[in-house]
Amino acid sequence: MITTIYPSDHAGTAQVQALLEKEGLRMDANIDYTCAVLDDAHQVIATGSCYANTLRCFAVDDAHQGKGLLNKVLTHLMNVQQERGNSSVFLYTKGASAPFFCSLGFHEIARVSDTIVFLENRSWGFPEYLKKLQTETGAGVAHGTAAAIILNANPFTYGHLYLVEQAAAENDLLHLFVVSEDVSFFPYDIRDRLVREGTAHLKNIVHHATGPYMISQATFPSYFQKDEDAAIRSHAQLDIAVFSRIAQALSITRRYVGEEQASRVTRLYNEIMLHDLPLAGIECRVIPRKEREGAPISASTVRRAIQSGSMDALPALVPPTTLAFLQSEESAAIRKKIAEAADVVHY
């Protein structure tokens, strides 16, 4: 039988964790639904999980492999996704398991060797996304350099603006991607709006949404890796694999990132990009952060100021368009959420 493992089912959860560990995996930090196949003794012999419209944490006990249990779990989870209204579903798995999922209708988008493979249930999903990016770009530039920046902008600051202005000045065309996932204090529609308003004076920018293909560290599956550093490396490498396909479609030859000193996670991410992007024919340029009073300006700095009630510090940290939003009633709910948060400093 197949059953839902609820968070309150501590015994069931422990069995799922034990099975994952037995198969060299661990329970992912981001899961909102888990199912399991039970044997006659009510022991977990197969499992799989969801997070939003992604599938992850598949495992089948060695003694029960070859019985179609993984297919049973996948079918159940796809029904869950259908009930959620998700027609586009993504899946992460090890390289050895990828052929199985491909045989059931999934299509590979990118991979990091045999460590992790990123798949989608729609064969036309990623190609359509690339076409959308090309349509948004239009004719672009027939000759010259095209660069890219990927921002979360939670919210858009003078630090972000400095990075964008540097890249725009050094290239004929700048593709500016804003992370679409809503895992931040500021929702995507607000972040995208503030980025567009804050860069309206720059005429060689094309704005894009990352869609579901360039995922954030917050929702990257970590259950394949033994520790945090391994998870960061895999995320960066998968990001590069996906971005390389996007860069090829848009003739992007440079990617810009902000220098990082405080965050070990972002610093490691940048180191990997500096090494791996040139292997894909893409230059990686690290730009020193814009500073205020000797400290880098970051979105975390802005959120800390909001949390502490230091609204008078904001004019020096954010462009006038972002400042107007933060001082408006429209931002009241976001400011309240930040004020009540236990931690506003992200990696």
mmCIF file of C-alpha atoms in Angstrom:
data_model
loop_
_atom_site.group_PDB
_atom_site.id
_atom_site.type_symbol
_atom_site.label_atom_id
_atom_site.label_comp_id
_atom_site.label_asym_id
_atom_site.label_seq_id
_atom_site.Cartn_x
_atom_site.Cartn_y
_atom_site.Cartn_z
ATOM 1 C CA MET A 1 0.000 0.000 0.000
ATOM 2 C CA ILE A 2 1.039 3.602 -0.555
ATOM 3 C CA THR A 3 0.372 6.205 2.094
ATOM 4 C CA THR A 4 1.021 9.841 2.938
ATOM 5 C CA ILE A 5 3.677 10.437 5.591
ATOM 6 C CA TYR A 6 2.524 13.464 7.559
ATOM 7 C CA PRO A 7 5.004 15.631 9.514
ATOM 8 C CA SER A 8 3.255 14.533 12.723
ATOM 9 C CA ASP A 9 4.008 10.874 11.912
ATOM 10 C CA HIS A 10 7.377 10.736 13.636
ATOM 11 C CA ALA A 11 7.750 6.979 13.291
ATOM 12 C CA GLY A 12 6.975 7.075 9.563
ATOM 13 C CA THR A 13 9.304 10.014 9.031
ATOM 14 C CA ALA A 14 12.082 8.191 10.857
ATOM 15 C CA GLN A 15 11.603 5.178 8.567
ATOM 16 C CA VAL A 16 11.724 7.387 5.478
ATOM 17 C CA GLN A 17 14.918 9.027 6.716
ATOM 18 C CA ALA A 18 16.452 5.629 7.461
ATOM 19 C CA LEU A 19 15.636 4.361 3.953
ATOM 20 C CA LEU A 20 17.121 7.479 2.329
ATOM 21 C CA GLU A 21 20.287 7.132 4.395
ATOM 22 C CA LYS A 22 20.532 3.464 3.446
ATOM 23 C CA GLU A 23 20.482 4.539 -0.210
ATOM 24 C CA GLY A 24 23.149 7.200 0.369
ATOM 25 C CA LEU A 25 20.697 10.119 0.515
ATOM 26 C CA ARG A 26 19.308 12.376 3.210
ATOM 27 C CA MET A 27 15.995 14.069 3.858
ATOM 28 C CA ASP A 28 15.856 17.343 1.944
ATOM 29 C CA ALA A 29 15.377 20.568 3.886
ATOM 30 C CA ASN A 30 12.575 21.683 1.556
ATOM 31 C CA ILE A 31 9.682 19.193 1.445
ATOM 32 C CA ASP A 32 5.946 19.827 1.610
ATOM 33 C CA TYR A 33 4.650 16.314 0.890
ATOM 34 C CA THR A 34 6.032 12.794 1.366
ATOM 35 C CA CYS A 35 4.585 9.416 0.459
ATOM 36 C CA ALA A 36 5.755 5.880 1.101
ATOM 37 C CA VAL A 37 5.027 2.328 0.024
ATOM 38 C CA LEU A 38 4.579 0.018 3.024
ATOM 39 C CA ASP A 39 5.024 -3.728 3.139
ATOM 40 C CA ASP A 40 2.733 -6.128 4.995
ATOM 41 C CA ALA A 41 4.519 -5.313 8.236
ATOM 42 C CA HIS A 42 3.883 -1.589 7.667
ATOM 43 C CA GLN A 43 7.568 -0.906 7.040
ATOM 44 C CA VAL A 44 8.614 1.769 4.512
ATOM 45 C CA ILE A 45 10.118 0.086 1.441
ATOM 46 C CA ALA A 46 9.863 2.983 -1.071
ATOM 47 C CA THR A 47 9.426 6.741 -0.789
ATOM 48 C CA GLY A 48 9.296 10.019 -2.693
ATOM 49 C CA SER A 49 8.571 13.659 -1.882
ATOM 50 C CA CYS A 50 7.467 16.991 -3.350
ATOM 51 C CA TYR A 51 8.357 20.602 -2.860
ATOM 52 C CA ALA A 52 6.025 22.934 -4.768
ATOM 53 C CA ASN A 53 6.119 21.600 -8.362
ATOM 54 C CA THR A 54 9.327 19.604 -7.925
ATOM 55 C CA LEU A 55 9.818 15.921 -7.099
ATOM 56 C CA ARG A 56 12.708 14.734 -4.952
ATOM 57 C CA CYS A 57 13.959 12.206 -2.378
ATOM 58 C CA PHE A 58 13.137 8.983 -4.248
ATOM 59 C CA ALA A 59 14.371 5.722 -2.736
ATOM 60 C CA VAL A 60 13.509 2.024 -2.927
ATOM 61 C CA ASP A 61 14.796 -0.583 -0.503
ATOM 62 C CA ASP A 62 17.368 -2.893 -2.100
ATOM 63 C CA ALA A 63 15.355 -5.981 -1.234
ATOM 64 C CA HIS A 64 12.314 -4.685 -3.129
ATOM 65 C CA GLN A 65 13.847 -3.211 -6.267
ATOM 66 C CA GLY A 66 12.614 -4.438 -9.638
ATOM 67 C CA LYS A 67 8.998 -4.626 -8.450
ATOM 68 C CA GLY A 68 7.751 -1.373 -10.013
ATOM 69 C CA LEU A 69 7.635 0.472 -6.680
ATOM 70 C CA LEU A 70 9.420 3.575 -7.990
ATOM 71 C CA ASN A 71 6.886 3.794 -10.806
ATOM 72 C CA LYS A 72 4.104 3.510 -8.209
ATOM 73 C CA VAL A 73 5.598 6.346 -6.131
ATOM 74 C CA LEU A 74 6.107 8.546 -9.200
ATOM 75 C CA THR A 75 2.521 8.003 -10.384
ATOM 76 C CA HIS A 76 1.208 8.916 -6.945
ATOM 77 C CA LEU A 77 3.295 12.103 -6.783
ATOM 78 C CA MET A 78 2.268 13.136 -10.301
ATOM 79 C CA ASN A 79 -1.371 12.783 -9.186
ATOM 80 C CA VAL A 80 -0.571 15.063 -6.250
ATOM 81 C CA GLN A 81 0.910 17.594 -8.683
ATOM 82 C CA GLN A 82 -2.178 17.342 -10.882
ATOM 83 C CA GLU A 83 -4.391 18.043 -7.865
ATOM 84 C CA ARG A 84 -2.244 21.095 -7.141
ATOM 85 C CA GLY A 85 -2.837 22.329 -10.686
ATOM 86 C CA ASN A 86 0.807 21.962 -11.739
ATOM 87 C CA SER A 87 1.105 20.922 -15.381
ATOM 88 C CA SER A 88 4.857 21.614 -15.391
ATOM 89 C CA VAL A 89 6.726 19.323 -12.996
ATOM 90 C CA PHE A 90 10.467 19.122 -12.323
ATOM 91 C CA LEU A 91 12.499 16.276 -10.936
ATOM 92 C CA TYR A 92 15.997 15.894 -9.505
ATOM 93 C CA THR A 93 17.743 12.539 -9.469
ATOM 94 C CA LYS A 94 21.134 10.865 -9.675
ATOM 95 C CA GLY A 95 22.585 10.132 -13.084
ATOM 96 C CA ALA A 96 22.065 6.384 -12.687
ATOM 97 C CA SER A 97 18.307 6.873 -12.211
ATOM 98 C CA ALA A 98 17.818 9.407 -15.008
ATOM 99 C CA PRO A 99 17.177 6.824 -17.781
ATOM 100 C CA PHE A 100 14.337 5.329 -15.751
ATOM 101 C CA PHE A 101 12.578 8.679 -15.345
ATOM 102 C CA CYS A 102 13.211 9.534 -19.002
ATOM 103 C CA SER A 103 11.501 6.277 -19.956
ATOM 104 C CA LEU A 104 8.441 7.521 -18.052
ATOM 105 C CA GLY A 105 8.190 10.800 -19.940
ATOM 106 C CA PHE A 106 10.676 13.137 -18.247
ATOM 107 C CA HIS A 107 13.211 15.104 -20.281
ATOM 108 C CA GLU A 108 16.693 16.169 -19.244
ATOM 109 C CA ILE A 109 17.406 19.898 -18.980
ATOM 110 C CA ALA A 110 20.882 19.808 -17.460
ATOM 111 C CA ARG A 111 23.180 17.676 -15.345
ATOM 112 C CA VAL A 112 26.238 17.854 -13.138
ATOM 113 C CA SER A 113 28.155 14.785 -14.258
ATOM 114 C CA ASP A 114 26.344 11.809 -12.701
ATOM 115 C CA THR A 115 25.843 13.600 -9.384
ATOM 116 C CA ILE A 116 22.537 15.279 -10.187
ATOM 117 C CA VAL A 117 20.254 15.469 -13.209
ATOM 118 C CA PHE A 118 17.527 18.123 -13.612
ATOM 119 C CA LEU A 119 14.487 16.921 -15.592
ATOM 120 C CA GLU A 120 11.086 18.233 -16.666
ATOM 121 C CA ASN A 121 7.905 16.376 -17.626
ATOM 122 C CA ARG A 122 7.357 18.559 -20.713
ATOM 123 C CA SER A 123 9.685 18.115 -23.703
ATOM 124 C CA TRP A 124 8.849 21.608 -24.955
ATOM 125 C CA GLY A 125 9.163 23.414 -21.611
ATOM 126 C CA PHE A 126 12.777 24.589 -21.682
ATOM 127 C CA PRO A 127 12.895 25.160 -25.484
ATOM 128 C CA GLU A 128 9.779 27.356 -25.158
ATOM 129 C CA TYR A 129 11.455 29.293 -22.341
ATOM 130 C CA LEU A 130 14.487 29.920 -24.559
ATOM 131 C CA LYS A 131 12.205 31.129 -27.370
ATOM 132 C CA LYS A 132 10.476 33.469 -24.908
ATOM 133 C CA LEU A 133 13.836 34.964 -23.906
ATOM 134 C CA GLN A 134 14.739 35.466 -27.568
ATOM 135 C CA THR A 135 11.379 37.145 -28.227
ATOM 136 C CA GLU A 136 11.878 39.483 -25.252
ATOM 137 C CA THR A 137 15.315 40.358 -26.606
ATOM 138 C CA GLY A 138 13.991 41.113 -30.083
ATOM 139 C CA ALA A 139 16.613 42.005 -32.651
ATOM 140 C CA GLY A 140 19.048 42.862 -29.856
ATOM 141 C CA VAL A 141 22.418 43.764 -31.275
ATOM 142 C CA ALA A 142 23.692 42.256 -34.498
ATOM 143 C CA HIS A 143 27.267 42.853 -33.352
ATOM 144 C CA GLY A 144 28.826 43.577 -30.003
ATOM 145 C CA THR A 145 28.905 42.091 -26.544
ATOM 146 C CA ALA A 146 25.964 40.710 -24.567
ATOM 147 C CA ALA A 147 26.211 40.136 -20.830
ATOM 148 C CA ALA A 148 23.942 38.867 -18.056
ATOM 149 C CA ILE A 149 23.223 39.453 -14.389
ATOM 150 C CA ILE A 150 20.932 37.348 -12.212
ATOM 151 C CA LEU A 151 19.430 39.223 -9.265
ATOM 152 C CA ASN A 152 17.141 38.315 -6.411
ATOM 153 C CA ALA A 153 16.930 41.994 -5.357
ATOM 154 C CA ASN A 154 15.245 41.500 -2.000
ATOM 155 C CA PRO A 155 14.941 44.526 -2.332
ATOM 156 C CA PHE A 156 16.770 46.440 -5.096
ATOM 157 C CA THR A 157 19.617 48.517 -3.585
ATOM 158 C CA TYR A 158 22.351 50.932 -4.625
ATOM 159 C CA GLY A 159 24.628 47.889 -4.525
ATOM 160 C CA HIS A 160 22.570 46.169 -7.208
ATOM 161 C CA LEU A 161 22.347 49.384 -9.216
ATOM 162 C CA TYR A 162 26.135 49.806 -9.133
ATOM 163 C CA LEU A 163 26.620 46.270 -10.491
ATOM 164 C CA VAL A 164 24.021 46.805 -13.227
ATOM 165 C CA GLU A 165 25.461 50.180 -14.277
ATOM 166 C CA GLN A 166 28.947 48.700 -14.505
ATOM 167 C CA ALA A 167 27.768 45.836 -16.717
ATOM 168 C CA ALA A 168 25.575 48.080 -18.870
ATOM 169 C CA ALA A 169 28.476 50.464 -19.464
ATOM 170 C CA GLU A 170 30.840 47.682 -20.530
ATOM 171 C CA ASN A 171 28.516 45.874 -22.954
ATOM 172 C CA ASP A 172 26.241 46.620 -25.875
ATOM 173 C CA LEU A 173 23.371 44.629 -24.349
ATOM 174 C CA LEU A 174 22.654 43.499 -20.788
ATOM 175 C CA HIS A 175 20.219 40.703 -19.991
ATOM 176 C CA LEU A 176 18.899 41.304 -16.470
ATOM 177 C CA PHE A 177 17.251 38.249 -14.893
ATOM 178 C CA VAL A 178 15.201 38.522 -11.691
ATOM 179 C CA VAL A 179 14.701 35.334 -9.676
ATOM 180 C CA SER A 180 11.049 34.335 -10.092
ATOM 181 C CA GLU A 181 10.723 32.082 -7.049
ATOM 182 C CA ASP A 182 8.726 33.598 -4.221
ATOM 183 C CA VAL A 183 10.946 32.549 -1.336
ATOM 184 C CA SER A 184 11.928 36.094 -0.305
ATOM 185 C CA PHE A 185 10.453 38.798 1.915
ATOM 186 C CA PHE A 186 9.642 40.836 -1.189
ATOM 187 C CA PRO A 187 7.419 38.951 -3.678
ATOM 188 C CA TYR A 188 8.561 38.558 -7.267
ATOM 189 C CA ASP A 189 6.198 41.121 -8.782
ATOM 190 C CA ILE A 190 7.493 43.799 -6.378
ATOM 191 C CA ARG A 191 11.158 42.852 -6.846
ATOM 192 C CA ASP A 192 10.777 42.863 -10.632
ATOM 193 C CA ARG A 193 8.999 46.220 -10.560
ATOM 194 C CA LEU A 194 11.642 47.856 -8.360
ATOM 195 C CA VAL A 195 14.449 46.537 -10.585
ATOM 196 C CA ARG A 196 12.744 47.882 -13.709
ATOM 197 C CA GLU A 197 12.019 51.270 -12.090
ATOM 198 C CA GLY A 198 15.534 51.541 -10.663
ATOM 199 C CA THR A 199 17.195 50.823 -14.017
ATOM 200 C CA ALA A 200 14.823 52.746 -16.293
ATOM 201 C CA HIS A 201 17.565 55.241 -17.162
ATOM 202 C CA LEU A 202 19.673 52.491 -18.753
ATOM 203 C CA LYS A 203 18.562 51.912 -22.342
ATOM 204 C CA ASN A 204 20.526 48.779 -23.247
ATOM 205 C CA ILE A 205 18.854 46.417 -20.767
ATOM 206 C CA VAL A 206 16.480 43.555 -21.535
ATOM 207 C CA HIS A 207 14.516 42.300 -18.519
ATOM 208 C CA HIS A 208 13.718 38.616 -18.011
ATOM 209 C CA ALA A 209 12.240 36.333 -15.358
ATOM 210 C CA THR A 210 14.315 33.303 -14.435
ATOM 211 C CA GLY A 211 11.210 31.136 -14.537
ATOM 212 C CA PRO A 212 11.522 27.704 -12.925
ATOM 213 C CA TYR A 213 14.869 26.936 -14.534
ATOM 214 C CA MET A 214 17.353 29.060 -12.588
ATOM 215 C CA ILE A 215 16.446 28.079 -9.055
ATOM 216 C CA SER A 216 17.532 29.722 -5.838
ATOM 217 C CA GLN A 217 19.779 28.192 -3.209
ATOM 218 C CA ALA A 218 16.727 28.194 -0.916
ATOM 219 C CA THR A 219 14.941 25.534 -2.953
ATOM 220 C CA PHE A 220 17.859 23.637 -4.470
ATOM 221 C CA PRO A 221 17.647 19.963 -3.438
ATOM 222 C CA SER A 222 20.439 19.157 -0.994
ATOM 223 C CA TYR A 223 19.706 15.494 -0.298
ATOM 224 C CA PHE A 224 22.310 14.286 -2.823
ATOM 225 C CA GLN A 225 25.204 15.849 -0.929
ATOM 226 C CA LYS A 226 26.930 14.864 2.274
ATOM 227 C CA ASP A 227 27.377 18.424 3.566
ATOM 228 C CA GLU A 228 26.552 22.070 2.881
ATOM 229 C CA ASP A 229 29.664 22.800 0.835
ATOM 230 C CA ALA A 230 28.895 19.894 -1.496
ATOM 231 C CA ALA A 231 25.330 21.204 -1.893
ATOM 232 C CA ILE A 232 26.601 24.701 -2.729
ATOM 233 C CA ARG A 233 29.007 23.313 -5.315
ATOM 234 C CA SER A 234 26.322 21.177 -6.953
ATOM 235 C CA HIS A 235 23.899 24.102 -7.060
ATOM 236 C CA ALA A 236 26.491 26.368 -8.655
ATOM 237 C CA GLN A 237 27.433 23.712 -11.205
ATOM 238 C CA LEU A 238 23.796 23.020 -12.100
ATOM 239 C CA ASP A 239 23.170 26.765 -12.388
ATOM 240 C CA ILE A 240 26.118 27.015 -14.788
ATOM 241 C CA ALA A 241 24.881 24.053 -16.848
ATOM 242 C CA VAL A 242 21.431 25.645 -17.273
ATOM 243 C CA PHE A 243 22.813 29.155 -17.763
ATOM 244 C CA SER A 244 25.201 27.938 -20.463
ATOM 245 C CA ARG A 245 22.252 26.824 -22.580
ATOM 246 C CA ILE A 246 20.555 30.186 -22.025
ATOM 247 C CA ALA A 247 23.760 32.050 -22.869
ATOM 248 C CA GLN A 248 24.099 30.117 -26.111
ATOM 249 C CA ALA A 249 20.540 31.001 -27.131
ATOM 250 C CA LEU A 250 21.083 34.710 -26.383
ATOM 251 C CA SER A 251 24.752 34.992 -27.476
ATOM 252 C CA ILE A 252 25.770 35.971 -23.935
ATOM 253 C CA THR A 253 29.535 35.958 -23.437
ATOM 254 C CA ARG A 254 29.829 37.524 -19.961
ATOM 255 C CA ARG A 255 28.188 37.081 -16.576
ATOM 256 C CA TYR A 256 28.581 39.652 -13.813
ATOM 257 C CA VAL A 257 28.476 38.963 -10.071
ATOM 258 C CA GLY A 258 29.126 41.063 -6.999
ATOM 259 C CA GLU A 259 32.235 40.432 -4.928
ATOM 260 C CA GLU A 260 31.516 38.653 -1.656
ATOM 261 C CA GLN A 261 33.535 38.780 1.560
ATOM 262 C CA ALA A 262 31.028 38.170 4.344
ATOM 263 C CA SER A 263 29.147 35.134 3.056
ATOM 264 C CA ARG A 264 31.047 31.870 2.725
ATOM 265 C CA VAL A 265 28.210 30.439 0.621
ATOM 266 C CA THR A 266 28.195 33.210 -1.985
ATOM 267 C CA ARG A 267 31.979 33.384 -1.990
ATOM 268 C CA LEU A 268 32.234 29.658 -2.771
ATOM 269 C CA TYR A 269 29.550 30.041 -5.441
ATOM 270 C CA ASN A 270 31.533 32.835 -7.084
ATOM 271 C CA GLU A 271 34.746 30.786 -6.998
ATOM 272 C CA ILE A 272 33.043 27.941 -8.841
ATOM 273 C CA MET A 273 31.609 30.306 -11.464
ATOM 274 C CA LEU A 274 35.021 31.890 -11.988
ATOM 275 C CA HIS A 275 36.432 28.445 -12.714
ATOM 276 C CA ASP A 276 33.562 26.795 -14.625
ATOM 277 C CA LEU A 277 31.963 29.557 -16.704
ATOM 278 C CA PRO A 278 35.084 30.102 -18.872
ATOM 279 C CA LEU A 279 35.011 26.370 -19.665
ATOM 280 C CA ALA A 280 31.640 27.078 -21.302
ATOM 281 C CA GLY A 281 33.053 30.071 -23.191
ATOM 282 C CA ILE A 282 31.556 32.645 -20.788
ATOM 283 C CA GLU A 283 33.663 35.248 -19.019
ATOM 284 C CA CYS A 284 32.852 35.759 -15.335
ATOM 285 C CA ARG A 285 33.450 39.265 -14.015
ATOM 286 C CA VAL A 286 33.424 39.865 -10.261
ATOM 287 C CA ILE A 287 32.690 43.510 -9.435
ATOM 288 C CA PRO A 288 33.715 44.966 -6.031
ATOM 289 C CA ARG A 289 30.695 45.852 -3.921
ATOM 290 C CA LYS A 290 29.574 49.458 -3.557
ATOM 291 C CA GLU A 291 30.199 50.525 0.029
ATOM 292 C CA ARG A 292 28.751 52.921 2.555
ATOM 293 C CA GLU A 293 30.847 53.907 5.563
ATOM 294 C CA GLY A 294 33.296 51.095 4.808
ATOM 295 C CA ALA A 295 30.675 48.333 4.609
ATOM 296 C CA PRO A 296 29.192 46.769 1.457
ATOM 297 C CA ILE A 297 25.639 47.788 0.589
ATOM 298 C CA SER A 298 23.456 44.689 0.383
ATOM 299 C CA ALA A 299 19.805 43.734 0.578
ATOM 300 C CA SER A 300 20.547 42.215 4.001
ATOM 301 C CA THR A 301 21.762 45.650 5.152
ATOM 302 C CA VAL A 302 18.441 47.149 4.059
ATOM 303 C CA ARG A 303 16.396 44.439 5.762
ATOM 304 C CA ARG A 304 18.362 44.885 8.995
ATOM 305 C CA ALA A 305 17.644 48.620 8.891
ATOM 306 C CA ILE A 306 13.927 47.947 8.393
ATOM 307 C CA GLN A 307 13.877 45.378 11.200
ATOM 308 C CA SER A 308 15.564 47.739 13.644
ATOM 309 C CA GLY A 309 13.316 50.624 12.656
ATOM 310 C CA SER A 310 16.233 52.628 11.222
ATOM 311 C CA MET A 311 14.244 53.964 8.269
ATOM 312 C CA ASP A 312 16.401 57.111 8.200
ATOM 313 C CA ALA A 313 19.318 54.944 6.972
ATOM 314 C CA LEU A 314 17.469 53.839 3.831
ATOM 315 C CA PRO A 315 18.089 56.887 1.557
ATOM 316 C CA ALA A 316 21.795 56.026 1.510
ATOM 317 C CA LEU A 317 21.140 52.347 0.762
ATOM 318 C CA VAL A 318 18.438 52.250 -1.916
ATOM 319 C CA PRO A 319 17.553 54.219 -5.067
ATOM 320 C CA PRO A 320 14.677 56.736 -4.870
ATOM 321 C CA THR A 321 12.231 54.302 -6.512
ATOM 322 C CA THR A 322 12.898 51.605 -3.903
ATOM 323 C CA LEU A 323 12.823 54.205 -1.130
ATOM 324 C CA ALA A 324 9.420 55.492 -2.255
ATOM 325 C CA PHE A 325 8.032 51.969 -2.107
ATOM 326 C CA LEU A 326 9.505 51.270 1.343
ATOM 327 C CA GLN A 327 8.012 54.506 2.682
ATOM 328 C CA SER A 328 4.591 53.757 1.184
ATOM 329 C CA GLU A 329 1.617 52.010 2.737
ATOM 330 C CA GLU A 330 1.921 49.369 0.018
ATOM 331 C CA SER A 331 5.031 47.985 1.721
ATOM 332 C CA ALA A 332 3.519 47.915 5.221
ATOM 333 C CA ALA A 333 2.866 44.153 5.253
ATOM 334 C CA ILE A 334 6.387 43.397 4.021
ATOM 335 C CA ARG A 335 7.962 45.715 6.584
ATOM 336 C CA LYS A 336 5.903 44.080 9.336
ATOM 337 C CA LYS A 337 7.028 40.621 8.205
ATOM 338 C CA ILE A 338 10.670 41.727 8.252
ATOM 339 C CA ALA A 339 10.280 43.331 11.679
ATOM 340 C CA GLU A 340 8.876 40.113 13.119
ATOM 341 C CA ALA A 341 11.357 37.744 11.411
ATOM 342 C CA ALA A 342 13.892 35.850 13.497
ATOM 343 C CA ASP A 343 16.576 36.235 10.829
ATOM 344 C CA VAL A 344 16.712 38.707 7.959
ATOM 345 C CA VAL A 345 20.303 38.048 6.890
ATOM 346 C CA HIS A 346 20.339 35.466 4.114
ATOM 347 C CA TYR A 347 23.440 33.635 2.923
#
